[in-house]
Coordinates of C-alpha atoms in Angstrom, one line a residue:
Chain A
M1 CA -44.7 105.8 78.3
Q2 CA -45.5 101.9 79.0
S3 CA -43.0 100.6 81.5
H4 CA -40.2 98.5 80.6
F5 CA -39.9 95.2 82.7
E6 CA -37.8 92.2 83.0
Y7 CA -39.4 88.9 82.3
L8 CA -39.3 85.9 85.1
R9 CA -40.5 82.4 84.5
P10 CA -40.8 80.5 87.6
S11 CA -40.6 76.9 87.8
S12 CA -43.1 76.4 90.6
T13 CA -45.9 78.0 92.1
K14 CA -43.9 78.6 95.3
E15 CA -41.2 80.1 93.4
A16 CA -43.6 82.3 91.7
V17 CA -44.9 83.5 95.1
Q18 CA -41.6 84.0 96.2
M19 CA -40.7 86.2 93.5
K20 CA -43.8 88.3 93.7
I21 CA -42.9 88.8 97.6
E22 CA -39.4 89.8 96.7
F23 CA -40.6 92.4 94.2
G24 CA -44.0 93.2 95.8
Q25 CA -45.9 96.2 93.9
R26 CA -43.1 96.4 91.3
A27 CA -43.9 92.9 89.9
K28 CA -47.0 91.6 88.1
Y29 CA -48.3 88.1 87.6
W30 CA -48.8 87.4 83.9
A31 CA -50.9 84.9 82.5
G32 CA -52.7 84.9 79.3
G33 CA -52.1 88.5 79.6
T34 CA -55.3 89.5 77.7
D35 CA -56.0 92.0 80.5
M36 CA -52.4 92.9 81.5
T37 CA -51.2 93.4 77.6
L38 CA -54.1 96.5 78.0
R39 CA -53.2 97.5 81.4
W40 CA -49.5 97.8 80.5
R41 CA -50.4 99.5 77.1
R42 CA -52.5 101.8 78.6
E43 CA -50.0 102.5 81.3
I44 CA -52.4 102.0 84.1
D45 CA -50.3 99.3 85.5
R46 CA -46.3 100.3 85.7
F47 CA -44.1 97.4 87.1
S48 CA -40.4 96.4 86.5
H49 CA -41.0 92.5 86.8
C50 CA -43.2 90.4 84.8
I51 CA -44.0 86.9 86.5
D52 CA -44.8 84.6 83.7
I53 CA -46.9 81.9 85.2
T54 CA -48.0 80.0 82.2
Y55 CA -45.3 77.8 82.1
L56 CA -46.3 76.3 85.4
T57 CA -47.4 72.8 85.4
G58 CA -50.4 71.2 87.2
L59 CA -52.6 74.5 87.1
D60 CA -54.4 73.8 83.8
N61 CA -56.5 70.8 84.8
I62 CA -60.2 70.5 85.3
E63 CA -61.0 67.5 87.6
V64 CA -64.4 66.6 88.4
E65 CA -64.6 64.6 91.6
E66 CA -67.7 63.3 93.8
D67 CA -67.7 65.9 96.1
C68 CA -66.1 68.8 94.0
I69 CA -65.2 70.3 90.6
R70 CA -61.5 71.8 90.8
I71 CA -60.7 74.3 88.0
G72 CA -56.8 75.0 88.0
A73 CA -56.3 78.9 87.6
L74 CA -54.4 78.1 84.0
V75 CA -57.3 76.6 82.6
S76 CA -58.0 78.6 79.5
L77 CA -61.5 79.8 78.6
S78 CA -61.2 77.5 75.5
A79 CA -60.3 74.7 77.6
L80 CA -63.4 75.4 79.7
E81 CA -65.5 75.9 76.7
R82 CA -64.5 72.3 75.6
A83 CA -65.5 70.8 78.8
D84 CA -69.0 71.3 78.4
Q85 CA -69.5 67.3 78.3
R86 CA -67.8 66.9 81.7
H87 CA -70.7 68.0 83.8
H88 CA -73.9 70.0 83.9
L89 CA -72.2 72.6 85.9
L90 CA -69.5 73.1 83.4
K91 CA -72.0 73.0 80.5
T92 CA -73.2 76.3 81.8
L93 CA -69.8 77.7 82.3
S94 CA -69.2 76.8 78.9
D95 CA -71.9 78.6 77.6
V96 CA -70.7 81.8 79.5
T97 CA -67.1 81.4 78.0
K98 CA -68.5 81.5 74.7
L99 CA -69.8 85.1 75.3
M100 CA -66.4 86.2 76.4
C101 CA -63.8 88.0 74.2
T102 CA -63.0 86.1 70.9
P103 CA -61.9 82.4 70.0
Q104 CA -58.4 83.5 69.9
T105 CA -58.5 85.7 73.0
R106 CA -60.3 82.6 74.7
T107 CA -57.0 80.3 74.0
L108 CA -55.0 82.7 75.7
A109 CA -57.3 84.2 78.6
T110 CA -57.3 81.7 81.7
V111 CA -60.1 81.4 84.3
G112 CA -57.9 82.6 86.9
G113 CA -56.8 85.8 85.2
N114 CA -60.6 86.9 84.8
L115 CA -61.2 86.4 88.3
S116 CA -58.0 88.1 89.1
N117 CA -58.6 91.3 87.0
A118 CA -61.7 91.7 89.2
S119 CA -64.0 93.5 86.9
P120 CA -67.4 93.9 88.5
A121 CA -68.8 93.0 85.0
A122 CA -66.8 90.0 84.6
D123 CA -68.6 86.9 83.2
L124 CA -67.4 84.2 85.5
T125 CA -67.5 85.7 88.5
P126 CA -71.4 85.6 89.2
P127 CA -71.6 81.8 88.5
F128 CA -68.8 81.1 90.9
I129 CA -70.2 83.3 93.6
A130 CA -73.7 81.8 93.1
M131 CA -72.2 78.2 93.2
D132 CA -70.6 78.8 96.6
A133 CA -67.3 78.3 94.9
L134 CA -63.8 78.5 96.8
A135 CA -60.6 80.2 95.7
E136 CA -57.5 78.1 96.4
I137 CA -54.8 80.6 96.9
T138 CA -51.0 79.3 97.3
T139 CA -49.2 81.2 99.6
E140 CA -45.3 80.9 100.4
D141 CA -45.9 78.2 102.9
G142 CA -49.2 76.5 102.1
I143 CA -52.4 77.3 100.5
R144 CA -55.4 79.3 101.9
T145 CA -59.0 79.0 100.9
V146 CA -61.4 82.0 100.4
P147 CA -64.9 81.8 99.3
M148 CA -65.4 83.7 96.3
D149 CA -68.1 86.1 97.5
Q150 CA -65.1 87.3 100.1
F151 CA -62.5 87.5 97.3
F152 CA -63.0 90.7 95.7
E153 CA -62.1 94.0 97.6
G154 CA -62.9 96.5 94.8
V155 CA -62.8 97.2 91.2
N156 CA -59.5 95.3 89.9
R157 CA -58.6 94.6 93.7
T158 CA -58.6 90.9 95.2
V159 CA -57.6 89.7 98.8
V160 CA -54.9 87.5 96.9
G161 CA -52.1 90.3 97.6
D162 CA -48.5 88.7 96.9
D163 CA -50.0 85.0 96.9
L164 CA -51.1 83.4 93.6
L165 CA -54.7 82.0 93.0
S166 CA -54.0 78.2 92.0
A167 CA -57.6 76.8 91.5
I168 CA -61.3 77.4 92.1
E169 CA -63.5 74.7 93.9
I170 CA -67.0 74.2 93.4
P171 CA -68.4 72.2 96.0
L172 CA -71.0 69.3 95.1
P173 CA -73.0 68.7 98.3
E174 CA -73.9 65.0 98.9
S175 CA -77.4 63.8 97.8
Q176 CA -78.0 67.3 96.3
H177 CA -78.8 68.1 92.6
K178 CA -77.1 71.4 91.9
V179 CA -77.6 73.6 88.9
V180 CA -76.5 77.2 87.7
K181 CA -77.7 79.5 85.1
Y182 CA -76.2 82.8 83.9
H183 CA -78.1 85.9 82.0
R184 CA -76.3 89.1 80.8
I185 CA -77.3 92.3 79.0
D186 CA -74.8 93.1 76.1
R187 CA -74.9 94.7 72.7
T188 CA -73.1 92.5 70.5
I189 CA -70.5 89.8 70.1
V190 CA -67.1 90.8 71.6
D191 CA -68.9 93.0 74.3
I192 CA -68.6 93.1 78.2
A193 CA -71.7 92.8 80.1
L194 CA -73.9 95.9 80.7
V195 CA -75.2 94.2 83.7
N196 CA -75.5 90.3 84.1
A197 CA -76.9 88.0 86.9
S198 CA -76.3 84.3 87.8
T199 CA -78.3 81.9 90.1
S200 CA -77.6 78.3 91.5
L201 CA -80.3 76.1 93.2
S202 CA -79.5 72.8 95.1
A203 CA -82.2 70.7 95.4
D204 CA -82.7 67.6 97.7
R205 CA -84.6 64.2 96.9
S206 CA -87.8 65.7 98.4
R207 CA -87.3 68.5 95.9
T208 CA -86.6 71.0 98.5
I209 CA -84.5 74.0 97.5
T210 CA -81.8 73.5 100.1
R211 CA -79.4 76.2 98.9
A212 CA -79.8 79.2 96.4
G213 CA -77.0 81.3 95.4
V214 CA -78.1 84.7 93.8
A215 CA -75.0 86.8 92.3
L216 CA -75.6 90.2 90.5
G217 CA -72.8 91.8 88.3
A218 CA -72.0 95.3 87.2
V219 CA -74.3 96.9 89.8
A220 CA -71.7 97.6 92.6
P221 CA -67.9 98.0 92.4
I222 CA -67.8 94.2 92.9
V223 CA -70.0 91.3 92.2
I224 CA -72.7 90.9 95.0
R225 CA -74.8 88.7 96.5
S226 CA -78.3 89.1 97.2
P227 CA -79.0 87.5 100.5
A228 CA -82.6 88.5 100.9
A229 CA -83.4 86.7 97.5
E230 CA -81.7 83.8 98.4
R231 CA -83.4 83.4 101.9
F232 CA -86.8 84.0 99.7
L233 CA -86.0 80.5 97.7
E234 CA -84.3 78.3 100.4
G235 CA -87.0 76.0 101.8
K236 CA -89.3 76.1 98.8
S237 CA -90.3 73.0 96.5
I238 CA -88.9 73.3 93.1
D239 CA -92.7 72.7 92.2
S240 CA -94.3 75.3 94.2
V241 CA -92.6 78.5 92.8
S242 CA -95.1 80.5 91.0
E243 CA -94.7 83.1 88.3
S244 CA -95.5 85.9 90.8
E245 CA -93.0 84.9 93.2
L246 CA -90.3 84.4 90.3
E247 CA -91.2 88.2 89.8
K248 CA -91.1 89.0 93.7
V249 CA -87.5 87.4 93.9
G250 CA -86.2 89.6 90.8
E251 CA -87.6 92.6 92.9
I252 CA -85.8 91.8 96.0
A253 CA -82.7 91.1 94.2
S254 CA -83.1 94.5 92.2
E255 CA -83.4 96.4 95.7
D256 CA -80.1 94.6 96.8
A257 CA -78.3 96.0 93.6
K258 CA -76.5 99.2 94.2
P259 CA -76.0 100.2 90.2
I260 CA -74.5 103.8 88.9
S261 CA -75.2 105.2 85.8
D262 CA -72.2 105.3 83.4
V263 CA -71.7 105.6 79.5
R264 CA -72.8 101.9 79.2
A265 CA -76.3 102.2 80.8
S266 CA -78.3 104.0 83.5
A267 CA -78.8 102.9 87.0
D268 CA -82.3 102.7 86.5
Y269 CA -81.9 100.2 83.5
R270 CA -79.3 98.0 85.4
R271 CA -81.9 97.6 88.2
A272 CA -84.8 97.0 85.9
M273 CA -82.8 94.3 84.1
I274 CA -81.5 92.6 87.4
K275 CA -85.0 91.9 88.2
V276 CA -85.8 90.2 84.9
M277 CA -82.4 88.3 84.5
T278 CA -82.6 87.2 88.2
A279 CA -86.2 85.9 87.6
R280 CA -84.8 84.1 84.3
C281 CA -81.9 82.5 85.6
I282 CA -84.3 81.1 88.5
K283 CA -86.7 79.7 86.0
D284 CA -83.9 78.5 84.1
C285 CA -82.6 76.4 87.1
I286 CA -86.1 75.1 88.0
D287 CA -86.5 73.8 84.4
E288 CA -82.9 71.9 84.8
L289 CA -83.9 70.7 88.0
G290 CA -87.1 69.2 86.6
G291 CA -89.3 71.1 88.7
T292 CA -92.4 73.2 87.3
I293 CA -93.5 76.9 87.6
S294 CA -96.8 76.9 88.9
Chain B
M1 CA -32.4 88.2 76.0
R2 CA -31.8 85.5 73.7
I3 CA -35.0 83.8 72.6
R4 CA -35.6 80.6 70.8
L5 CA -38.6 80.5 68.8
N6 CA -39.8 77.7 66.5
V7 CA -41.6 79.6 63.6
N8 CA -43.2 77.9 60.5
G9 CA -40.8 74.9 61.1
N10 CA -37.8 76.6 61.3
A11 CA -35.8 76.8 64.7
I12 CA -34.8 80.4 65.2
E13 CA -32.8 82.0 67.7
L14 CA -32.8 85.7 68.4
E15 CA -31.9 88.8 70.8
S16 CA -34.9 90.6 72.0
A17 CA -36.1 93.1 74.6
T18 CA -38.4 90.9 76.9
D19 CA -41.3 93.6 77.1
R20 CA -42.1 93.0 73.4
T21 CA -45.1 91.3 72.0
L22 CA -44.7 88.2 69.9
A23 CA -46.5 90.1 67.1
D24 CA -43.9 92.9 67.1
V25 CA -41.1 90.4 67.0
L26 CA -42.4 88.1 64.2
R27 CA -43.1 91.2 62.1
E28 CA -40.0 93.4 63.1
E29 CA -37.2 90.8 63.9
L30 CA -38.2 87.8 61.4
G31 CA -40.1 90.0 58.5
L32 CA -43.4 87.9 58.9
I33 CA -45.5 91.0 58.0
G34 CA -48.5 88.4 57.3
V35 CA -49.0 89.0 60.8
R36 CA -51.1 92.2 60.7
V37 CA -51.3 94.4 63.9
S38 CA -54.3 96.6 63.7
C39 CA -56.2 97.3 67.0
S40 CA -53.4 95.6 69.5
E41 CA -56.0 94.8 71.9
G42 CA -57.2 91.5 71.0
E43 CA -60.3 92.4 69.4
C44 CA -59.7 92.5 65.5
G45 CA -58.1 89.2 65.1
S46 CA -55.6 90.3 62.3
C47 CA -52.6 89.2 64.1
T48 CA -54.0 85.5 64.5
I49 CA -51.3 83.1 64.3
L50 CA -51.4 79.4 65.4
V51 CA -49.7 78.2 68.5
D52 CA -49.5 74.4 68.9
G53 CA -52.3 74.7 66.6
Q54 CA -54.9 76.9 68.5
P55 CA -55.7 80.3 67.0
M56 CA -54.1 83.2 69.2
T57 CA -53.8 87.0 69.1
S58 CA -50.2 87.5 68.9
C59 CA -50.4 91.1 69.9
M60 CA -51.3 90.1 73.4
M61 CA -48.6 87.7 73.8
L62 CA -45.3 88.7 75.2
V63 CA -42.3 87.2 73.0
N64 CA -41.0 84.7 75.5
Q65 CA -44.2 83.1 75.5
G66 CA -43.9 81.6 72.1
E67 CA -40.8 79.6 73.7
G68 CA -41.3 75.9 73.4
K69 CA -44.3 76.2 71.1
E70 CA -44.9 75.6 67.4
I71 CA -45.8 78.9 65.6
L72 CA -47.8 79.1 62.3
T73 CA -47.8 82.4 60.6
I74 CA -49.6 82.7 57.1
E75 CA -46.1 82.6 55.6
G76 CA -45.8 79.0 56.4
L77 CA -49.2 77.8 55.3
G78 CA -48.7 77.6 51.6
T79 CA -46.6 79.0 48.6
P80 CA -47.9 80.9 45.5
E81 CA -47.1 77.9 43.5
D82 CA -48.7 75.5 46.1
L83 CA -51.4 77.2 48.1
H84 CA -53.1 75.7 50.9
P85 CA -56.8 74.5 50.1
I86 CA -58.1 77.2 52.5
Q87 CA -56.1 80.2 50.5
Q88 CA -57.3 78.5 47.4
A89 CA -61.0 78.8 48.5
F90 CA -60.8 82.1 49.4
I91 CA -59.5 83.2 46.0
E92 CA -62.2 81.3 44.4
E93 CA -64.8 82.7 46.5
Q94 CA -63.1 86.3 46.5
G95 CA -63.3 86.1 50.5
F96 CA -61.7 89.4 50.7
Q97 CA -61.4 92.8 49.3
C98 CA -58.3 94.8 50.5
A99 CA -57.1 91.3 52.4
F100 CA -55.5 93.3 55.1
C101 CA -57.5 91.0 57.6
T102 CA -56.9 87.8 55.4
P103 CA -54.0 86.2 57.0
G104 CA -56.0 86.0 60.5
F105 CA -59.1 84.8 59.0
I106 CA -57.4 81.9 57.2
L107 CA -55.6 81.0 60.4
S108 CA -58.3 81.0 62.2
A109 CA -60.3 79.0 59.7
K110 CA -57.5 76.3 59.5
A111 CA -57.8 75.6 63.4
F112 CA -61.5 75.8 63.2
L113 CA -61.9 73.1 60.4
E114 CA -59.5 71.1 62.0
E115 CA -62.0 70.6 65.0
N116 CA -65.1 70.9 62.8
P117 CA -64.5 69.6 59.6
N118 CA -68.0 69.6 58.4
P119 CA -69.5 72.9 59.7
T120 CA -72.8 74.8 59.0
E121 CA -72.8 78.2 57.9
D122 CA -73.7 79.6 61.3
E123 CA -71.0 77.6 62.8
V124 CA -68.6 79.3 60.3
A125 CA -70.2 82.8 61.3
F126 CA -69.4 82.0 64.9
A127 CA -65.9 80.6 64.4
M128 CA -65.0 83.9 62.5
S129 CA -66.4 86.3 65.1
G130 CA -62.9 87.0 66.6
N131 CA -61.8 88.6 62.9
I132 CA -63.1 91.8 62.0
C133 CA -63.2 92.6 58.0
R134 CA -63.6 96.3 57.6
C135 CA -64.1 95.8 53.9
G136 CA -67.4 93.9 55.2
A137 CA -66.5 90.8 52.9
Y138 CA -68.3 88.8 55.6
P139 CA -70.7 86.7 53.5
Y140 CA -68.0 85.7 50.9
I141 CA -65.6 84.7 53.8
V142 CA -68.1 82.3 55.1
R143 CA -68.5 81.0 51.7
S144 CA -65.0 80.8 51.5
V145 CA -64.6 78.6 54.8
L146 CA -67.4 76.4 53.5
N147 CA -65.4 75.8 50.2
A148 CA -62.1 75.3 52.2
A149 CA -64.1 72.7 54.5
E150 CA -65.3 70.8 51.1
K151 CA -61.8 70.7 49.6
L152 CA -60.2 69.5 52.8
Q153 CA -62.8 67.0 53.0
A154 CA -62.3 66.0 49.6
G155 CA -58.5 65.8 50.0
S156 CA -58.9 63.7 53.4
S157 CA -61.0 61.0 51.7
N158 CA -58.5 60.5 48.8

């Protein structure tokens, strides 16, 4: 039987964290609840206290600053979808949200919830990792910051513990043009990704790629980077990458993928698609940066 | 626990266990059975309600999460004597067969048309993608929403 629980509504993030510390494993944070409702009904999670954080203020803003974009953990997927005009990186994230669940669940579901659920197939995780985003985590006595590529410990497991994910920050390095792209394989609408990939490129004024982020989803228990693919791209000019190099970097990424075969797709298929999607993401990034594939 | 809700313009206070969904309370305590619960997993859209004007799957909301917000169910949209233009459009275009899913479609359409009053056919289809019609009346539903857009446009220009 699904567990009965008490409902708690903290008035500040600090109070929320104190409640979580008090009840520990017996308590669950609850935001949009689109994953939590399923986990509760399917008896995956058993808990005695639900800490509803949706009434907390100040966690549902998207702030575009000169040096970073800060997305509050309680920003809904539909709010992110509507932020497409505010920054070109947000345009990509907006397009990603359109692939997720349904319009009615996007109004409920939150960015922080999607990350905290820690699905290896989550759509927002690869772009955040590719962009070197940081998780801002509120603790009982302050804030700690964790790079998104160190945020996940395993399927449905993160480093947050009893603390609370409060925002995601995307750094915007000075004098760099940073772009991000995302591709996924799915069957239809309201589907999760069979496999997905995202890449981010930063280029300076001399059109050199100063930073590359390559993140691969649904090919390991957590979303992973391909450091070898990143190194392959860094230092190249956005006008000098050739078609064969695109293919090469896709191959490098697929070698870093550690997929399993399951009901959704075979390991071989996933590895083959990583190659294709990584190349497509990089091509799209170079296009947006105004470079040319030689 | 005492819970205060604002449903279809009425302030309501009721006693409920806290581990219940808003959909269940709307149906079982308030008798608003136009809130249809089918999949209970946020996929089918039949339990769609408007919360502060936004479409939400009420099967995935805790009852307490409705507090302090304006909730609209199909029962609050029009009356048999005075149908809402979207309801009228669904009748004219036969945008249903069994009509189980219709309240959810109409409320999704209401939120969508307020944001995009003059949509294309493709935009309507995408906006309705969170509602499933097992009778497969989709082409009629799309026509209904386009008809409703015309009605609402004509009404607002008067």
